[in-house]
Structures are given as C-alpha cells and as structure tokens.
mmCIF file of C-alpha atoms and ligand atoms in Angstrom:
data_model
loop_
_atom_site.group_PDB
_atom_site.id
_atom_site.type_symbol
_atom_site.label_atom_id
_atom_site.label_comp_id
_atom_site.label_asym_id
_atom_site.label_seq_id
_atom_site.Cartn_x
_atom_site.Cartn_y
_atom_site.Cartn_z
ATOM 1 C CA UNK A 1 109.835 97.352 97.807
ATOM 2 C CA UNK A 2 110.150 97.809 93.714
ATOM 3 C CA UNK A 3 108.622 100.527 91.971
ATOM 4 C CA UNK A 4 105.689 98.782 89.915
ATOM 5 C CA UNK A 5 104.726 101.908 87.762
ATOM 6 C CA UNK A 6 105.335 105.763 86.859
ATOM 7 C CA UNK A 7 102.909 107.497 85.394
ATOM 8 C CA UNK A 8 102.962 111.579 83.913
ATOM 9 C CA UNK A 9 101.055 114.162 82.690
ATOM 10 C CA UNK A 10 100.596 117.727 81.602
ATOM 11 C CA UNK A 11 97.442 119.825 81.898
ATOM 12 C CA UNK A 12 97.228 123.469 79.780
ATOM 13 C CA UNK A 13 95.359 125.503 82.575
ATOM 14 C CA UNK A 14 93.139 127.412 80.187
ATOM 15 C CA UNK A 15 92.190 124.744 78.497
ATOM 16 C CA UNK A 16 91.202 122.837 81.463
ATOM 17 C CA UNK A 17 89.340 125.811 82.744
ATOM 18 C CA UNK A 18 87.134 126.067 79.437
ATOM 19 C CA UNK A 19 86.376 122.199 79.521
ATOM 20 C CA UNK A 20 85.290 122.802 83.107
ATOM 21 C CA UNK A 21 83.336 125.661 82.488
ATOM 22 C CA UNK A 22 82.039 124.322 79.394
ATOM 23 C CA UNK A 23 80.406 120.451 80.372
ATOM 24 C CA UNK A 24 78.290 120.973 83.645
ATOM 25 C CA UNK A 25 78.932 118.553 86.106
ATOM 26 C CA UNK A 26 82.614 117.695 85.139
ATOM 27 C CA UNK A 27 84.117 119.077 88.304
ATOM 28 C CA UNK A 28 82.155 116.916 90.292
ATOM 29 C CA UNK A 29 82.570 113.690 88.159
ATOM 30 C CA UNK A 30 86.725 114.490 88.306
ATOM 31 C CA UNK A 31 87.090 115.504 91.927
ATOM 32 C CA UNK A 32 86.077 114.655 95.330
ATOM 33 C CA UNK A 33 84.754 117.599 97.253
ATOM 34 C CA UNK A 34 88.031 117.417 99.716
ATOM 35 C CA UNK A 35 89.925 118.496 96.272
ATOM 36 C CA UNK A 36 87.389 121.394 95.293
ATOM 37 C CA UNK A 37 87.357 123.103 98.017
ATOM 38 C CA UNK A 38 90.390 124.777 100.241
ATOM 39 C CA UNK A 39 90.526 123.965 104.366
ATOM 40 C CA UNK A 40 89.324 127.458 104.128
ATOM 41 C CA UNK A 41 85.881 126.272 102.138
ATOM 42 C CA UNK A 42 87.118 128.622 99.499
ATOM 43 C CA UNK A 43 87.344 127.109 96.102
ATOM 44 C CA UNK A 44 90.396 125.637 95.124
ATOM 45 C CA UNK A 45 92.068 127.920 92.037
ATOM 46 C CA UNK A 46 92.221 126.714 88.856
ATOM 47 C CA UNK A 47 96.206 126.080 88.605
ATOM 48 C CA UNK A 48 96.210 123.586 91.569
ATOM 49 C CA UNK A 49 93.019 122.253 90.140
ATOM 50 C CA UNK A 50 94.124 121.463 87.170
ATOM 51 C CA UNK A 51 97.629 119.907 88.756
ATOM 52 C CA UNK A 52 95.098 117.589 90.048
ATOM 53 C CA UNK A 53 93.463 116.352 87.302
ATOM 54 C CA UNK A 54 97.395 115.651 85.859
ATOM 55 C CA UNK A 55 97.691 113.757 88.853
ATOM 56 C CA UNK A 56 95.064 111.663 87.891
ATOM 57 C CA UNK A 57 95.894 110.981 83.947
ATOM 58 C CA UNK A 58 99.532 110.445 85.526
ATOM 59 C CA UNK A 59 98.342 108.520 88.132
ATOM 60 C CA UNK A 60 96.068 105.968 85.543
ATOM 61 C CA UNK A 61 99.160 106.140 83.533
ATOM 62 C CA UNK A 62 101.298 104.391 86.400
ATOM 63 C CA UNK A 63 98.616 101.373 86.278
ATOM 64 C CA UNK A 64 98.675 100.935 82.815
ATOM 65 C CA UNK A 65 95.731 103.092 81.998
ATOM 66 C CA UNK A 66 92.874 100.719 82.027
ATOM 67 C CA UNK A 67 89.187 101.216 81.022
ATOM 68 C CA UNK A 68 86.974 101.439 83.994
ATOM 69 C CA UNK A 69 88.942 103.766 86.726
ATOM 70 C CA UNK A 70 86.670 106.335 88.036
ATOM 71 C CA UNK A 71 88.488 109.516 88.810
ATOM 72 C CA UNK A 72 86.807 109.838 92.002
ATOM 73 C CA UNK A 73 88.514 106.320 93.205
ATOM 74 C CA UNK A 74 91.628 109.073 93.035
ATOM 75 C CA UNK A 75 91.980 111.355 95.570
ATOM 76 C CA UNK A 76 94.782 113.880 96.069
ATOM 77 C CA UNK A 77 94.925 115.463 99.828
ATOM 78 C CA UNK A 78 97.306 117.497 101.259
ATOM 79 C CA UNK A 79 99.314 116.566 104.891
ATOM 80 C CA UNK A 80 100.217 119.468 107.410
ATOM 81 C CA UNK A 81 103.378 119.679 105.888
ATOM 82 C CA UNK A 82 101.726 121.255 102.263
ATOM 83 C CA UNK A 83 102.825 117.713 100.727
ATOM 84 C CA UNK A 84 100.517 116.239 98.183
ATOM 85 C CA UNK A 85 99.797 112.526 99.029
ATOM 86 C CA UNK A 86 97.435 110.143 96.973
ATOM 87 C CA UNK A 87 94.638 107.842 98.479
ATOM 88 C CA UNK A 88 92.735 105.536 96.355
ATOM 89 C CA UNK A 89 89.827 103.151 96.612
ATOM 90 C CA UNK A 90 87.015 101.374 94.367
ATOM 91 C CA UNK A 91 87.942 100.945 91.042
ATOM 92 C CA UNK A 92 91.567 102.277 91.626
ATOM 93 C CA UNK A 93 92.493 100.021 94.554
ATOM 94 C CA UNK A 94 91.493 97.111 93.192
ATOM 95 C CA UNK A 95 93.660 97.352 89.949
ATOM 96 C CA UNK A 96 96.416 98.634 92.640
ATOM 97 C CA UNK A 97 95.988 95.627 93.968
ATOM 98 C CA UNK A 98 96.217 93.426 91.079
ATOM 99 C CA UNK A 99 99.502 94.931 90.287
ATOM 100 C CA UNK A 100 100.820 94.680 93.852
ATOM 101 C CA UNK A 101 100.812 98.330 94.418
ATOM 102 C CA UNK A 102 101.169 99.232 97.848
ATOM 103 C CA UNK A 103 102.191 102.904 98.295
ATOM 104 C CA UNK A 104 101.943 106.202 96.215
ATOM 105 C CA UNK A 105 104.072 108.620 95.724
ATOM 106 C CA UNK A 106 103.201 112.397 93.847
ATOM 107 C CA UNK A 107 104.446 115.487 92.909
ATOM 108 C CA UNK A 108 102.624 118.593 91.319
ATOM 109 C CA UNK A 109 103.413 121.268 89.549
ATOM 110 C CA UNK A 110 101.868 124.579 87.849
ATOM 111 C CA UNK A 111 103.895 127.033 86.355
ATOM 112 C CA UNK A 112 103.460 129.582 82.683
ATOM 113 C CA UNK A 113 100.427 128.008 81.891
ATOM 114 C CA UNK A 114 101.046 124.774 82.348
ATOM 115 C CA UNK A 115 100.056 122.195 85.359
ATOM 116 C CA UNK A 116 101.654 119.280 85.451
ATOM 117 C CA UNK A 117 102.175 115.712 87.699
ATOM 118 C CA UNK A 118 104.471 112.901 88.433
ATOM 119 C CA UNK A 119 103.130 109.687 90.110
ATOM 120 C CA UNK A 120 105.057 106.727 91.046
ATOM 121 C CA UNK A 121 103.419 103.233 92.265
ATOM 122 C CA UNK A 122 105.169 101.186 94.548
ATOM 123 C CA UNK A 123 104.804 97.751 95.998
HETATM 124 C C1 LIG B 1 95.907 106.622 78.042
HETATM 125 C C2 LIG B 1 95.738 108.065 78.531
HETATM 126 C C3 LIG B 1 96.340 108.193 79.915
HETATM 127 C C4 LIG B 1 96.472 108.979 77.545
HETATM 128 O O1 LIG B 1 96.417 110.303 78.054
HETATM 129 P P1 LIG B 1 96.252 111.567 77.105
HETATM 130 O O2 LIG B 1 96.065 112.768 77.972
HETATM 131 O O3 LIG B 1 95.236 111.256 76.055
HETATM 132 O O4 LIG B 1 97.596 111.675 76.357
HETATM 133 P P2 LIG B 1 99.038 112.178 76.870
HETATM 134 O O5 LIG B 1 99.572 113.015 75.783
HETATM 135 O O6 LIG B 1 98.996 112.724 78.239
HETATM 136 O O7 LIG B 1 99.846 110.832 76.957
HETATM 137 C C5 LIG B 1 100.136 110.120 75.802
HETATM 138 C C6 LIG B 1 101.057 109.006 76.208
HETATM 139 O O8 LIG B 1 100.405 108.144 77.139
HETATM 140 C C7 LIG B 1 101.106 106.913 77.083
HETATM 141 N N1 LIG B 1 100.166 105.822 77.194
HETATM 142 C C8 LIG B 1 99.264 105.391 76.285
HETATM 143 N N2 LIG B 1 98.608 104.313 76.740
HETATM 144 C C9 LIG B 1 99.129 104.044 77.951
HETATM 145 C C10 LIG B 1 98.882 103.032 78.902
HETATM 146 N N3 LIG B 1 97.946 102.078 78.709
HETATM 147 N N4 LIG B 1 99.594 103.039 80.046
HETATM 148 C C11 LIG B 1 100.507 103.979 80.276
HETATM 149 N N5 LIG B 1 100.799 104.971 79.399
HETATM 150 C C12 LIG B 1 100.115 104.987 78.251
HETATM 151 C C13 LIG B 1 101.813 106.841 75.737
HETATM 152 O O9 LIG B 1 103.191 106.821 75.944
HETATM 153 C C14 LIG B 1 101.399 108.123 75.057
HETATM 154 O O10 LIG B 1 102.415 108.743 74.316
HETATM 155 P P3 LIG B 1 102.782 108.148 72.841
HETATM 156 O O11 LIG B 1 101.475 108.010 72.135
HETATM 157 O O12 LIG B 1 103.687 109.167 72.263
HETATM 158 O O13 LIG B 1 103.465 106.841 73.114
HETATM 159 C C15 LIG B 1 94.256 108.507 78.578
HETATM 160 O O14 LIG B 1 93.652 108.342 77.333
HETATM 161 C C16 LIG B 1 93.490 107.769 79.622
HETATM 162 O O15 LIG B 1 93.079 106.612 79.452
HETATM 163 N N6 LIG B 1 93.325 108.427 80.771
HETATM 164 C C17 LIG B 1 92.928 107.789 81.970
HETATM 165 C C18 LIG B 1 91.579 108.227 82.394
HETATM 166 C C19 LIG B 1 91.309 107.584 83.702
HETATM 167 O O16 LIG B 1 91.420 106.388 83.888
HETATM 168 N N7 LIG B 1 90.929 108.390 84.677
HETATM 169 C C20 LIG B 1 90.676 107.981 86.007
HETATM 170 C C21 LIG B 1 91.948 107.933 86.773
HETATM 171 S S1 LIG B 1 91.741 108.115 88.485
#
C-alpha cells in the first residue's frame, strides 16, 4: 500500500453558516442526509458541519481536485467508536479508481472558529 494523495482544508464556521443560510438548497446539494442529521434525528451543529464540508474540499484536494465531483459522491459517517470514516461513490469512486485509490483515511477538527480536515488516499 502507498499513499496516492493528501488533501487539506480549512472552513471559517461563520462564514460557512451565512453561505448556508444564505443560498437555499446548499445543504442539501453538499451533504447527504446521514451527515445532516445526528443518530438522534437532531440536526447536526454547525461546527461539525462545517468540518465536513473541509473534509470534502480536503478530500477533492487528495484526487487532484478535478471538475465534475459531486459532493454528495462524498460521504463522511461516523463508526461506534466516534471515528470519522469516508465512503465514496459516483463521480468520486470512479476518479478513486483511476488513481488506484483504495482506502480513506480522515481526521476533523473544529476549534476558535475554525473547522478544519485532513484526508489521505491510499492504494
Ligand atoms: C481547488 C480547490 C480545492 C481549492 O480550494 P479553495 O477552498 O478555493 O482554496 P484553499 O485555500 O482551500 O486551497 C488553496 C490551495 O489548494 C491547492 N490546490 C489548487 N489546485 C489543486 C489541485 N488541483 N489539487 C490539489 N490541490 C490543489 C493549492 O495548493 C492552493 O494553494 P496555493 O494557491 O497557495 O498553491 C477548490 O477550488 C475546488 O476545486 N474544490 C473542490 C470542489 C469539489 O470537487 N467538491 C466535491 C468534492 S466531494
């Protein structure tokens, strides 16, 4: 196994908050329901929300940031454990799959106003 790409970002919570507030719709184009919503079927707050979306950007950074990925190909879930995993598909896994990627690997962060993600793609 080699690691084929790494990939980061940084979200400013506020920010992302007013962009979602502000363009109906956008939560639903950038996340899967399983993201939006809490095992609970509360919504998801905006700090871990936003950690997401970094996930993403980081994640499309790892693959060499094509056109065409749609950012609900990209999903971030969550195993018993509270470690964030990524599962892809469409779009995603077939550029994955170009590259030879095989496995993900993710870490999030939020912290002073800030959310922010690390992805790695292996193969
Ligand atoms: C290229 C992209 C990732 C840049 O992100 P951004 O939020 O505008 O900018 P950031 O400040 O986070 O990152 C900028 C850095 O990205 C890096 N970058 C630019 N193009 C890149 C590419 N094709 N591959 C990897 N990294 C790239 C550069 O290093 C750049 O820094 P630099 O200009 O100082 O060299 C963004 O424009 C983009 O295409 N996003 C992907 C959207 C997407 O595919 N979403 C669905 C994913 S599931």
């Amino acid at each position: 196994m080699s690691i084929i790409g790494v990939g980061i970002d940084v979200a400013e919570i506020d920010r992302f908050r007013a962009s979602l507030e502000r363009t109906p719709g956008l939560a639903e184009r950038l996340f899967l329901e399983s993201e939006l919503l809490l095992p609970s079927g509360e919504r998801r707050g905006i700090a871990s929300l936003a950690a997401r979306f970094a996930a993403k950007e980081a994640l499309a950074k790892a693959l060499g940031a094509p056109a065409g990925l749609y950012w609900t190909d990209a999903e971030v879930y969550v195993e018993d454990s509270g470690r964030p995993r990524l599962r892809v598909k469409g779009t995603v896994a077939a550029r994955a799959a170009e590259l030879g990627v095989s496995s993900w690997h993710v870490s999030l962060s939020h912290d002073a106003g800030v959310a922010s993600a690390v992805v790695v793609a292996e193969g």
